Short mmCIF file of C-alpha atoms and ligand atoms in Angstrom, two decimals:
data_model
loop_
_atom_site.label_atom_id
_atom_site.label_comp_id
_atom_site.label_asym_id
_atom_site.label_seq_id
_atom_site.Cartn_x
_atom_site.Cartn_y
_atom_site.Cartn_z
CA MET A 1 81.26 61.73 17.73
CA ARG A 2 78.24 64.10 18.15
CA ALA A 3 77.28 65.40 21.65
CA ALA A 4 75.12 67.27 23.75
CA ILE A 5 74.82 69.28 26.82
CA ILE A 6 71.25 69.76 28.52
CA GLY A 7 71.24 72.69 30.67
CA GLY A 8 68.85 72.75 33.95
CA THR A 9 68.12 75.45 36.42
CA GLY A 10 71.08 78.18 36.00
CA PHE A 11 72.23 76.75 32.41
CA ASP A 12 69.22 78.32 30.34
CA THR A 13 71.73 79.73 27.92
CA LEU A 14 75.47 79.25 27.64
CA GLU A 15 78.43 81.98 26.90
CA GLY A 16 81.49 81.40 25.07
CA ILE A 17 80.26 79.12 22.01
CA HIS A 18 78.34 80.65 18.85
CA LEU A 19 75.49 78.71 18.81
CA ARG A 20 72.31 79.06 16.49
CA PRO A 21 68.69 78.35 17.32
CA GLU A 22 67.63 74.58 15.75
CA LYS A 23 63.78 73.51 15.47
CA VAL A 24 63.81 69.85 15.52
CA HIS A 25 60.46 67.78 15.06
CA THR A 26 60.02 64.48 16.44
CA PRO A 27 57.29 62.50 16.71
CA TYR A 28 56.65 63.50 20.15
CA GLY A 29 56.67 67.31 19.84
CA ASP A 30 59.06 69.88 18.46
CA VAL A 31 62.18 71.10 20.71
CA LEU A 32 64.29 74.12 20.29
CA LEU A 33 67.69 73.15 21.18
CA PHE A 34 71.14 75.13 19.83
CA GLN A 35 73.87 73.97 17.26
CA GLY A 36 77.06 74.88 17.48
CA GLU A 37 79.02 76.73 14.53
CA GLU A 38 82.18 76.36 12.87
CA GLU A 39 84.32 73.86 15.00
CA TRP A 40 81.43 73.52 17.20
CA GLU A 41 79.06 71.99 14.49
CA ASP A 42 78.79 68.51 16.39
CA PHE A 43 78.00 69.92 19.89
CA PHE A 44 74.34 70.38 20.69
CA PHE A 45 73.03 72.42 24.00
CA LEU A 46 69.42 71.99 25.36
CA PRO A 47 67.53 73.82 27.89
CA ARG A 48 65.46 71.99 29.54
CA HIS A 49 63.41 74.64 31.10
CA GLY A 50 63.38 76.71 27.64
CA THR A 51 65.76 79.88 27.32
CA THR A 52 63.49 82.14 29.64
CA HIS A 53 63.31 79.07 31.97
CA SER A 54 59.67 79.42 31.39
CA ILE A 55 58.32 75.03 31.06
CA PRO A 56 58.39 73.99 34.81
CA PRO A 57 59.78 70.35 35.91
CA HIS A 58 56.33 68.48 35.03
CA ARG A 59 55.80 70.04 31.71
CA ILE A 60 59.09 69.32 30.42
CA ASN A 61 58.79 66.84 26.67
CA TYR A 62 61.25 64.60 27.87
CA ARG A 63 60.97 62.01 25.39
CA ALA A 64 61.06 64.51 22.79
CA ASN A 65 64.38 66.22 24.30
CA ILE A 66 66.03 63.02 24.09
CA LYS A 67 64.25 61.95 20.62
CA ALA A 68 65.66 65.04 18.98
CA LEU A 69 69.30 64.90 20.13
CA HIS A 70 69.17 61.27 19.17
CA GLN A 71 67.56 62.62 15.57
CA LEU A 72 70.85 64.64 15.59
CA GLY A 73 73.18 61.78 15.59
CA VAL A 74 74.07 62.71 19.57
CA THR A 75 75.65 59.94 20.85
CA HIS A 76 77.13 61.77 24.21
CA VAL A 77 74.90 63.87 26.52
CA LEU A 78 76.35 65.42 30.05
CA ALA A 79 73.50 67.37 31.92
CA THR A 80 72.98 69.52 35.14
CA LEU A 81 70.70 69.14 37.88
CA ALA A 82 69.91 71.74 40.37
CA VAL A 83 69.48 70.06 43.81
CA GLY A 84 68.62 70.13 47.63
CA SER A 85 70.99 68.32 49.82
CA ILE A 86 69.90 65.89 51.52
CA SER A 87 73.01 64.14 52.94
CA ALA A 88 74.82 65.88 55.69
CA HIS A 89 78.39 65.33 53.63
CA LEU A 90 77.26 67.47 50.52
CA PRO A 91 76.20 71.16 51.94
CA PRO A 92 75.12 73.50 49.58
CA GLY A 93 77.30 74.32 46.98
CA SER A 94 78.07 70.76 46.45
CA LEU A 95 78.72 69.08 43.28
CA VAL A 96 77.74 65.34 42.49
CA VAL A 97 78.34 63.13 39.70
CA VAL A 98 75.33 60.83 40.54
CA ASP A 99 75.04 56.96 40.01
CA GLN A 100 71.50 56.14 41.38
CA PHE A 101 68.29 57.57 41.13
CA LEU A 102 65.09 56.95 43.22
CA ASP A 103 61.81 57.77 40.83
CA PHE A 104 58.68 59.59 42.89
CA THR A 105 57.67 60.99 39.65
CA GLN A 106 54.11 60.68 38.76
CA ASN A 107 52.10 61.02 35.37
CA ARG A 108 55.24 61.85 33.34
CA GLU A 109 55.42 59.99 29.77
CA SER A 110 58.70 57.87 30.88
CA THR A 111 58.97 55.44 28.16
CA PHE A 112 59.47 55.20 24.45
CA PHE A 113 58.52 51.46 24.40
CA ASN A 114 54.34 51.79 24.65
CA GLY A 115 54.18 48.36 22.59
CA GLY A 116 52.60 49.03 19.19
CA LYS A 117 54.29 50.40 16.37
CA GLU A 118 57.14 51.90 19.17
CA GLY A 119 57.50 48.09 20.40
CA PHE A 120 58.42 47.22 23.55
CA ALA A 121 61.76 46.33 25.92
CA HIS A 122 62.70 45.96 29.09
CA THR A 123 65.73 48.46 29.50
CA LEU A 124 68.31 47.78 32.11
CA MET A 125 68.71 50.53 34.71
CA SER A 126 70.53 48.79 36.97
CA TYR A 127 73.13 51.17 36.90
CA PRO A 128 71.75 54.34 34.98
CA TYR A 129 73.96 56.43 34.24
CA CYS A 130 77.22 56.06 31.52
CA SER A 131 80.26 54.75 33.80
CA ALA A 132 82.88 56.21 31.36
CA LEU A 133 81.56 59.62 31.08
CA ARG A 134 81.21 59.95 34.94
CA GLN A 135 84.87 58.77 35.39
CA ARG A 136 85.86 61.42 33.10
CA LEU A 137 83.82 63.83 34.91
CA VAL A 138 85.55 62.97 38.04
CA GLU A 139 88.74 63.24 36.74
CA ILE A 140 88.69 66.19 34.66
CA GLY A 141 87.22 67.71 37.54
CA ALA A 142 89.95 66.50 40.21
CA ALA A 143 92.43 68.16 37.90
CA MET A 144 91.06 71.27 37.60
CA GLY A 145 90.67 71.59 41.41
CA LEU A 146 87.18 71.08 41.39
CA LYS A 147 85.85 69.51 44.32
CA ILE A 148 83.25 66.52 43.19
CA SER A 149 81.29 63.70 44.57
CA PRO A 150 81.95 60.44 42.56
CA ARG A 151 78.64 59.14 43.35
CA GLY A 152 75.03 59.60 44.82
CA THR A 153 71.73 59.17 44.98
CA TYR A 154 69.38 61.00 43.77
CA VAL A 155 65.88 61.07 43.93
CA CYS A 156 63.07 62.85 41.55
CA THR A 157 60.41 64.33 42.92
CA ASN A 158 57.13 65.16 40.62
CA GLY A 159 57.00 68.87 41.68
CA PRO A 160 56.53 71.84 40.80
CA ARG A 161 55.93 71.97 44.51
CA LEU A 162 58.61 71.88 46.73
CA GLU A 163 58.80 68.65 49.72
CA THR A 164 57.41 67.94 52.87
CA ALA A 165 60.25 67.65 56.03
CA ALA A 166 58.56 64.18 56.25
CA GLU A 167 59.00 63.31 52.62
CA ILE A 168 62.77 64.36 52.59
CA ARG A 169 63.45 62.35 56.38
CA MET A 170 61.87 59.17 54.25
CA PHE A 171 64.14 60.11 51.48
CA SER A 172 67.00 60.00 53.82
CA ILE A 173 66.00 56.49 54.88
CA LEU A 174 65.33 55.25 51.44
CA GLY A 175 69.13 55.99 50.78
CA GLY A 176 68.96 59.20 48.81
CA ASP A 177 71.67 62.19 48.50
CA VAL A 178 70.24 64.85 46.87
CA VAL A 179 66.29 65.89 45.38
CA GLY A 180 65.53 67.52 42.24
CA MET A 181 62.65 67.64 39.80
CA THR A 182 64.09 66.49 36.31
CA GLY A 183 66.33 63.96 36.49
CA VAL A 184 63.75 61.44 35.42
CA PRO A 185 62.56 60.74 32.86
CA GLU A 186 65.58 61.85 30.88
CA ALA A 187 68.36 59.40 32.72
CA PRO A 188 66.13 56.48 31.79
CA LEU A 189 64.89 58.28 28.49
CA ALA A 190 68.43 58.28 27.16
CA ARG A 191 69.49 55.07 28.27
CA GLU A 192 66.35 53.68 26.24
CA LEU A 193 67.83 54.91 23.04
CA GLY A 194 71.16 53.73 23.46
CA LEU A 195 72.97 57.30 24.59
CA HIS A 196 75.80 57.52 26.59
CA TYR A 197 74.29 59.65 29.44
CA ALA A 198 75.89 61.07 32.97
CA ALA A 199 74.56 64.04 35.14
CA LEU A 200 76.04 66.59 37.26
CA ALA A 201 73.92 67.66 40.50
CA TYR A 202 74.31 70.96 42.29
CA SER A 203 73.34 71.64 45.35
CA ILE A 204 71.97 74.78 45.86
CA ASN A 205 69.72 74.60 49.42
CA TRP A 206 69.23 72.42 52.19
CA ALA A 207 66.50 69.96 51.48
CA ALA A 208 63.04 70.82 53.78
CA GLY A 209 63.63 70.28 56.94
CA ILE A 210 67.01 69.38 57.54
CA GLU A 211 67.60 72.82 59.34
CA SER A 212 65.33 71.85 61.76
CA GLY A 213 62.34 74.22 61.96
CA LYS A 214 63.54 76.69 59.34
CA GLU A 215 62.55 77.17 55.81
CA ILE A 216 64.12 76.42 52.53
CA THR A 217 66.65 78.84 51.46
CA PHE A 218 68.55 79.21 48.50
CA LEU A 219 72.26 80.04 47.56
CA GLU A 220 71.95 83.84 46.49
CA GLU A 221 74.00 83.36 44.23
CA GLY A 222 72.68 80.01 42.73
CA VAL A 223 75.20 78.41 40.29
CA ALA A 224 76.19 81.50 38.48
CA THR A 225 79.83 81.22 39.70
CA LEU A 226 80.00 77.42 39.14
CA LYS A 227 78.51 78.05 35.73
CA LYS A 228 81.73 78.71 33.91
CA SER A 229 83.79 75.69 35.51
CA ILE A 230 81.13 73.22 34.85
CA LEU A 231 80.67 74.07 31.11
CA THR A 232 84.62 74.02 31.03
CA LEU A 233 84.63 70.46 32.70
CA PHE A 234 81.34 69.23 30.20
CA LEU A 235 82.83 70.01 27.39
CA GLN A 236 86.41 68.85 28.12
CA THR A 237 84.82 65.61 29.05
CA LEU A 238 82.84 65.44 25.31
CA LYS A 239 86.33 66.52 23.93
CA SER A 240 88.11 63.09 25.61
CA SER A 241 85.02 61.14 24.93
N1 HPA B 301 63.89 69.89 46.19
C1 HPA B 301 63.35 69.51 44.98
N2 HPA B 301 64.22 70.15 43.58
C2 HPA B 301 65.48 70.91 43.60
C3 HPA B 301 65.62 71.23 45.17
C4 HPA B 301 64.96 70.67 46.43
O1 HPA B 301 65.24 71.12 47.62
N3 HPA B 301 66.11 72.37 45.27
C5 HPA B 301 66.57 72.13 43.78
N4 HPA B 301 66.08 71.96 43.01
#
C-alpha cells in the first residue's frame, strides 16, 4: 500500500524520516513532493504550501497535487489543516478529525471531471472523508493519549484574507465548527479519484469575532509542539490501513 501525508501550515517539512525530493509531471502541472527512502519507499510527503511556505491557499494547484499522488499509486492520504475555532467546545489547541465541509471557496479548479476527454461524473459527497481512516485516527490518537474530537464541520474560505466577524457568525449559524482555507477542493478531488482521504484539523486561533471586540491572535507556538505527535499518529494510522 502506498500512502501520503499532505502537510499544511506548520507541516512544511517532516523530520525523522529520510526523504528525497521528487518532481512529478501531471496534466495539471508539476508537483514537488518527497518520497521516503529505504523502508519508507511507499511513503510520500507533500507540503501543500511548498517547502518554504510560499504558495498561498488560493494559488495551490490542488488538482496537480492529488493527481500526482494518484499517478504514484498512492491509495491512502492523511492531511493536516490549520484552522480557526468557531465552536466553543474546540478552543485553540484542539484537534479535530473533520467529517463534513462547507465550501465557500471561489474560482478554484475543483474537479477532474470537466467533460470532453476528462469525461464527467457526479461524485458522491454526502460523507466526504474516509470513515475507516477517520476511525483509526481517533482510536490511535486516544491510545496515544491525544485529545481528539471525532467529528466537526470544516468551513473552507477562499482566503488569503481572514474572515469578518459577521462571516464567522454566519458560518456558526450554518453549523461550522472550524474554519480554514485549504481543505477544499483537496478532499473532494481525492474522492473523485477514489483515494482514501481523511484530514486532521488543528486550531491555532479563535475565529474572527468569537472573542468579542478582540482582533485574532494566533497560538504563539503554533503547531510546533503537536507536530511530533501528529506525525506519529499519522504514520501509525497509515501503517494499520
Ligand atoms: N480563518 C481561516 N483560516 C485559518 C484560520 C482562520 O481563523 N486560522 C488558521 N487558518
